[in-house]
Coordinates of C-alpha atoms in Angstrom, one line a residue:
M1 CA 177.9 62.4 30.5
R2 CA 177.8 65.8 32.2
A3 CA 175.1 68.2 31.1
E4 CA 177.6 70.6 29.6
D5 CA 179.3 67.9 27.6
E6 CA 175.9 66.6 26.4
D7 CA 175.1 70.2 25.3
R8 CA 178.3 70.5 23.4
A9 CA 177.9 67.2 21.6
A10 CA 174.4 68.1 20.5
G11 CA 175.1 71.7 19.4
G12 CA 172.6 72.9 22.0
P13 CA 171.0 71.8 25.3
S14 CA 169.9 68.2 25.5
R15 CA 166.2 67.4 25.7
R16 CA 166.8 65.9 29.1
R17 CA 168.4 69.2 30.3
V18 CA 165.7 71.4 28.8
L19 CA 162.9 69.4 30.4
A20 CA 164.6 69.4 33.8
S21 CA 165.5 73.0 33.7
A22 CA 161.9 74.0 32.8
A23 CA 160.8 72.7 36.2
A24 CA 163.6 74.5 37.9
A25 CA 162.8 77.7 36.1
G26 CA 159.4 77.8 37.8
A27 CA 161.0 77.7 41.2
V28 CA 163.3 80.5 40.3
A29 CA 160.4 82.6 39.1
V30 CA 158.4 82.0 42.3
T31 CA 161.2 82.8 44.7
G32 CA 161.9 86.3 43.2
L33 CA 165.3 87.8 42.6
G34 CA 167.2 90.9 43.8
T35 CA 167.9 93.7 41.4
A36 CA 171.0 94.8 39.5
G37 CA 173.7 94.3 42.0
A38 CA 173.6 90.5 41.9
A39 CA 173.3 90.4 38.2
A40 CA 176.0 92.8 37.2
A41 CA 179.4 91.7 36.3
P42 CA 181.8 94.2 37.8
G43 CA 184.9 94.9 35.8
R44 CA 183.5 93.8 32.5
G45 CA 184.8 96.1 29.8
P46 CA 184.5 96.4 26.0
R47 CA 186.5 93.1 25.6
A48 CA 184.4 91.1 28.0
G49 CA 181.0 92.6 28.6
R50 CA 177.6 91.8 27.2
I51 CA 176.3 93.0 23.8
D52 CA 172.8 94.4 24.0
T53 CA 171.2 94.0 20.5
H54 CA 167.8 95.3 21.6
H55 CA 168.8 98.7 22.7
H56 CA 167.0 102.0 21.9
A57 CA 168.5 105.5 21.7
L58 CA 167.1 109.0 21.0
P59 CA 169.9 111.5 20.5
P60 CA 168.9 115.2 20.7
A61 CA 168.5 115.8 16.9
L62 CA 166.3 112.7 16.7
R63 CA 164.2 113.7 19.7
A64 CA 163.7 117.2 18.2
W65 CA 162.5 115.6 14.9
A66 CA 160.1 113.3 16.8
V67 CA 158.6 116.3 18.8
E68 CA 158.3 118.3 15.6
H69 CA 156.4 115.5 13.8
G70 CA 154.1 114.7 16.7
L71 CA 155.6 111.4 17.8
L72 CA 156.6 112.9 21.2
P73 CA 155.2 115.7 23.4
P74 CA 157.7 118.5 24.2
E75 CA 157.8 117.4 27.8
G76 CA 157.3 114.0 29.5
G77 CA 156.1 111.2 27.3
P78 CA 157.0 107.5 27.2
N79 CA 160.3 106.0 28.6
W80 CA 162.0 105.9 25.3
G81 CA 161.3 109.6 24.7
R82 CA 163.3 110.5 27.8
W83 CA 166.5 108.8 26.7
D84 CA 169.6 110.2 28.3
L85 CA 173.2 109.3 27.4
H86 CA 174.6 109.5 30.9
R87 CA 171.8 107.5 32.5
T88 CA 172.2 104.9 29.6
L89 CA 176.0 104.6 30.2
D90 CA 175.4 104.2 34.0
T91 CA 172.9 101.4 33.4
M92 CA 175.2 99.7 30.9
D93 CA 178.1 99.8 33.3
A94 CA 176.1 98.5 36.2
L95 CA 174.9 95.6 34.2
G96 CA 178.2 94.7 32.6
I97 CA 177.0 95.7 29.1
A98 CA 180.0 96.5 27.0
A99 CA 178.0 97.8 24.0
G100 CA 174.5 98.5 22.8
V101 CA 173.4 98.3 19.2
A102 CA 171.1 101.3 19.1
S103 CA 167.9 101.5 17.1
A104 CA 165.1 103.9 16.9
P105 CA 161.8 102.2 16.0
A106 CA 159.1 104.5 14.6
P107 CA 155.7 103.8 13.1
P108 CA 156.2 103.6 9.3
E109 CA 153.2 105.8 8.9
A110 CA 155.1 108.7 10.4
L111 CA 157.3 108.6 7.2
R112 CA 154.6 107.8 4.7
D113 CA 155.0 111.2 3.0
R114 CA 158.0 110.8 0.6
E115 CA 159.7 114.1 1.5
V116 CA 159.3 113.4 5.2
A117 CA 160.8 109.9 4.6
V118 CA 163.8 111.3 2.8
S119 CA 164.6 113.9 5.5
G120 CA 163.5 112.0 8.5
T121 CA 165.3 108.8 7.7
R122 CA 168.5 110.8 7.3
V123 CA 168.0 112.4 10.7
F124 CA 167.4 109.0 12.3
N125 CA 170.5 107.4 10.9
E126 CA 172.9 110.3 11.1
S127 CA 171.9 110.8 14.7
L128 CA 172.6 107.2 15.6
A129 CA 175.8 107.2 13.6
G130 CA 177.0 110.3 15.5
L131 CA 176.3 108.4 18.8
M132 CA 178.4 105.5 17.5
R133 CA 181.2 107.8 16.3
D134 CA 181.4 109.6 19.6
H135 CA 181.5 106.3 21.6
P136 CA 182.8 103.6 19.1
T137 CA 183.3 100.9 21.8
R138 CA 180.0 101.5 23.5
F139 CA 177.5 101.7 20.6
G140 CA 176.7 100.4 17.2
F141 CA 173.4 100.9 15.4
F142 CA 170.8 99.5 13.1
A143 CA 169.7 101.9 10.4
Y144 CA 166.1 102.9 10.1
L145 CA 164.6 102.2 6.6
P146 CA 161.4 103.9 5.3
Q147 CA 159.2 100.9 4.3
F148 CA 156.5 102.8 2.4
H149 CA 159.1 103.7 -0.1
V150 CA 161.1 100.6 -1.1
D151 CA 163.4 102.5 -3.5
L152 CA 164.3 105.0 -0.7
A153 CA 164.8 102.1 1.7
I154 CA 167.3 100.5 -0.7
R155 CA 169.1 103.8 -1.2
E156 CA 169.2 104.5 2.6
A157 CA 170.5 101.0 3.3
A158 CA 173.4 101.6 1.0
Y159 CA 174.2 105.0 2.6
A160 CA 173.9 103.7 6.2
L161 CA 175.9 100.5 5.6
D162 CA 178.6 102.0 3.3
E163 CA 179.0 105.5 4.6
L164 CA 177.8 105.6 8.1
G165 CA 179.1 102.2 9.3
A166 CA 175.8 100.7 10.4
D167 CA 175.9 97.2 11.8
G168 CA 172.6 96.3 10.1
V169 CA 169.2 97.7 9.4
L170 CA 165.9 98.0 11.3
L171 CA 162.6 97.0 9.7
M172 CA 159.3 97.3 11.4
A173 CA 157.2 94.2 11.3
N174 CA 154.6 95.7 9.1
A175 CA 153.9 98.9 7.2
G176 CA 150.3 99.7 6.7
G177 CA 149.3 96.1 7.2
R178 CA 151.9 94.8 4.7
Y179 CA 154.1 92.2 6.5
L180 CA 157.7 91.6 5.5
G181 CA 156.9 88.6 3.3
D182 CA 154.8 90.8 1.0
P183 CA 156.2 90.9 -2.6
V184 CA 156.5 94.7 -2.4
F185 CA 159.6 94.2 -0.1
E186 CA 161.3 91.6 -2.3
P187 CA 163.7 94.1 -4.1
L188 CA 164.8 95.4 -0.6
F189 CA 165.5 91.9 0.7
A190 CA 167.3 91.0 -2.5
E191 CA 169.6 94.0 -2.0
L192 CA 170.1 93.2 1.7
D193 CA 170.9 89.6 0.9
R194 CA 173.5 90.8 -1.6
R195 CA 175.1 92.8 1.2
R196 CA 174.8 89.9 3.7
A197 CA 173.0 92.3 5.9
V198 CA 171.6 91.8 9.4
V199 CA 168.0 92.8 9.7
F200 CA 166.6 93.6 13.2
V201 CA 162.8 93.2 13.1
H202 CA 160.8 95.3 15.6
P203 CA 157.0 95.2 16.1
A204 CA 155.0 98.1 14.8
G205 CA 151.6 97.2 16.3
L206 CA 148.8 95.3 14.7
A207 CA 147.3 97.2 11.8
D208 CA 143.9 95.7 12.6
A209 CA 144.2 95.8 16.4
R210 CA 141.2 96.1 18.6
P211 CA 142.4 97.2 22.1
V212 CA 141.4 95.1 25.0
P213 CA 140.5 97.3 28.0
G214 CA 143.3 97.3 30.6
I215 CA 145.7 95.4 28.3
E216 CA 148.5 97.6 26.8
E217 CA 149.3 96.9 23.1
W218 CA 152.9 95.9 23.8
I219 CA 151.8 93.0 26.1
A220 CA 150.4 90.7 23.4
D221 CA 149.7 92.6 20.2
F222 CA 153.4 93.4 19.7
M223 CA 154.2 89.7 20.1
L224 CA 151.6 88.7 17.5
D225 CA 152.9 91.4 15.1
T226 CA 156.4 89.8 15.2
T227 CA 154.9 86.3 14.8
R228 CA 152.8 87.4 11.8
T229 CA 155.8 88.9 10.0
A230 CA 158.0 85.9 10.8
L231 CA 155.3 83.5 9.4
S232 CA 154.9 85.8 6.3
L233 CA 158.7 85.5 5.6
I234 CA 158.5 81.7 5.9
T235 CA 155.4 81.3 3.8
A236 CA 156.8 83.7 1.1
G237 CA 160.0 81.7 0.9
T238 CA 162.0 84.9 1.6
L239 CA 164.6 83.2 3.8
D240 CA 165.1 80.3 1.4
R241 CA 165.6 82.7 -1.5
H242 CA 168.0 85.0 0.4
R243 CA 170.4 82.7 2.2
H244 CA 172.9 85.3 3.1
L245 CA 170.4 87.4 5.1
S246 CA 170.4 87.3 8.9
V247 CA 167.1 88.2 10.7
I248 CA 166.8 89.0 14.4
L249 CA 163.3 88.7 15.8
S250 CA 162.5 91.0 18.8
H251 CA 161.2 89.7 22.1
A252 CA 162.3 86.1 21.7
G253 CA 160.4 85.8 18.4
G254 CA 156.9 86.8 19.7
F255 CA 154.9 83.6 19.8
L256 CA 156.8 81.9 16.9
P257 CA 158.8 79.3 18.8
Y258 CA 155.8 78.2 20.8
L259 CA 153.5 77.7 17.8
G260 CA 155.7 75.0 16.2
G261 CA 153.3 72.1 16.5
R262 CA 150.3 74.1 15.3
V263 CA 152.2 75.5 12.3
E264 CA 153.5 72.1 11.3
H265 CA 150.0 70.7 11.6
A266 CA 148.7 73.5 9.3
G267 CA 151.4 72.7 6.8
R268 CA 150.5 69.0 6.7
E269 CA 146.9 70.1 6.0
G270 CA 148.0 72.4 3.2
E271 CA 147.0 75.5 5.2
G272 CA 150.5 76.9 6.0
P273 CA 154.2 76.6 5.2
S274 CA 155.5 73.1 5.0
P275 CA 156.8 71.7 8.3
E276 CA 160.3 71.4 6.8
A277 CA 160.3 75.1 5.8
F278 CA 159.1 76.1 9.3
R279 CA 161.8 74.0 11.0
R280 CA 164.5 75.5 8.8
A281 CA 163.3 79.0 9.5
V282 CA 163.1 78.6 13.3
R283 CA 166.7 77.6 13.3
R284 CA 167.6 80.3 10.9
F285 CA 166.2 83.3 12.8
Y286 CA 168.0 85.0 15.7
Y287 CA 166.0 85.9 18.8
D288 CA 166.8 88.5 21.5
T289 CA 166.0 88.0 25.2
A290 CA 164.2 91.3 25.7
M291 CA 160.8 90.7 27.4
P292 CA 159.8 87.8 27.7
A293 CA 161.9 87.6 30.7
S294 CA 163.8 84.5 31.4
P295 CA 163.1 81.9 32.8
Y296 CA 159.7 81.4 31.3
A297 CA 160.7 81.5 27.6
T298 CA 164.2 80.1 27.7
P299 CA 163.6 76.3 27.7
T300 CA 161.3 76.5 24.6
L301 CA 163.7 78.9 22.8
L302 CA 166.6 76.5 23.4
A303 CA 164.7 73.5 22.3
A304 CA 163.5 75.3 19.1
A305 CA 166.6 77.1 18.0
G306 CA 169.6 76.3 20.2
A307 CA 171.7 78.7 22.2
G308 CA 173.7 79.8 19.2
R309 CA 170.7 81.8 17.9
L310 CA 169.9 83.8 21.1
L311 CA 171.1 87.3 21.6
F312 CA 171.2 89.4 24.8
G313 CA 168.7 92.3 24.7
T314 CA 167.1 94.7 27.3
D315 CA 164.7 97.0 25.4
W316 CA 166.3 99.9 27.3
P317 CA 165.0 102.6 27.9
Q318 CA 161.4 101.5 27.0
I319 CA 161.9 99.1 29.9
D320 CA 162.9 101.2 32.8
R321 CA 165.9 100.5 35.1
P322 CA 164.2 98.4 37.9
E323 CA 162.7 96.1 35.3
V324 CA 165.9 95.8 33.3
D325 CA 167.8 95.0 36.5
R326 CA 165.3 92.3 37.3
T327 CA 165.2 90.7 33.8
V328 CA 169.0 90.6 33.6
A329 CA 169.1 89.0 37.0
L330 CA 166.6 86.4 35.9
L331 CA 168.7 85.6 32.8
D332 CA 171.9 85.4 34.9
R333 CA 170.3 82.8 37.1
D334 CA 168.3 80.9 34.5
P335 CA 168.9 77.2 35.2
S336 CA 168.3 76.4 31.5
L337 CA 171.6 78.0 30.5
T338 CA 174.9 76.3 30.9
R339 CA 177.9 78.6 31.5
R340 CA 178.9 78.0 27.9
A341 CA 175.5 78.9 26.6
R342 CA 175.3 82.0 28.7
A343 CA 178.6 83.2 27.3
A344 CA 177.2 82.7 23.8
V345 CA 174.0 84.6 24.5
D346 CA 175.7 87.4 26.4
R347 CA 178.4 88.2 23.9
E348 CA 179.8 85.6 21.5
N349 CA 176.7 85.2 19.2
A350 CA 176.5 89.0 18.7
L351 CA 180.2 89.3 17.9
R352 CA 179.9 86.6 15.3
L353 CA 176.8 88.1 13.8
L354 CA 178.0 91.7 13.8
P355 CA 181.6 91.8 12.5
T356 CA 181.8 95.6 12.2
L357 CA 181.0 95.9 15.9
A358 CA 183.5 93.1 16.8
R359 CA 186.2 95.1 15.0
R360 CA 185.5 98.2 16.9
L361 CA 185.5 96.4 20.2
R362 CA 188.8 94.8 19.4
G363 CA 190.2 98.4 18.9

């Protein structure tokens, strides 16, 4: 049986193929790859190109708000604070990205004050909606919700999904140390489940982090932040209660797919979620491909969740152009992915998950 046929029969890559490709992946990583030119797909348009589900944007009104509230300096600052529409479209075109689902992660603490949460959330979401409205076949967006005020979050979700045409909502992994499985968020998840909403989960940074000299927070702490919130959702039974909810975990799920054996052992010892609940959740979550770069993570992700739960993501513009070029090239040449699986990851899974975006792209 050919590898592709075996994958199709199993609903994902076969164990034989995953184990074989893991060894090949190491060779690809060692040899190094060229940048964008080899990875790009010339001629891809809205009806054929990739869908980037981990894609950040900072339209002018949103940038002005961030500067006013001390999240950005007036000049310079991090990569995401220097977002530019023309540079973004050039990057998307070069890499065969048909559309990006824009989001604007911000520390929940920045909107802790209720009045700031009301006005700021509206600036966030109307700015991103304006970007989508001006470029309906190039952008969608995930609406920001103020997590310190669950009643406002419910109200803003309704406005963004019903009036602004959002493709889903963004939730930070924790707000003041409260992870998403915390009972305080239950009314919000009940409403999002009623709406069959898509939730994009982005790390906020560990509330109790102790920086390691020379190690930036995003390298490991962000990954643990995502892992903690995923485990809290599993342990609290949030996913089992809300079966119409779809949850995307950033950065390939943090460490979640790689902790399976340890979590299942804890469950058997009565110190964690049951192994059955964990396995259900791992195949229920979606995972984007943004940093960790393929090919290191792909074999485990495929074995844990299957190609049907993976979504293309770049983390642009927090990840700058040379690194985006490189990670896309690595994904394109990843030996773990069959042609059929790559098509699903690049585009098909996102279109199935995000029907409002799919309708806009069909024109």
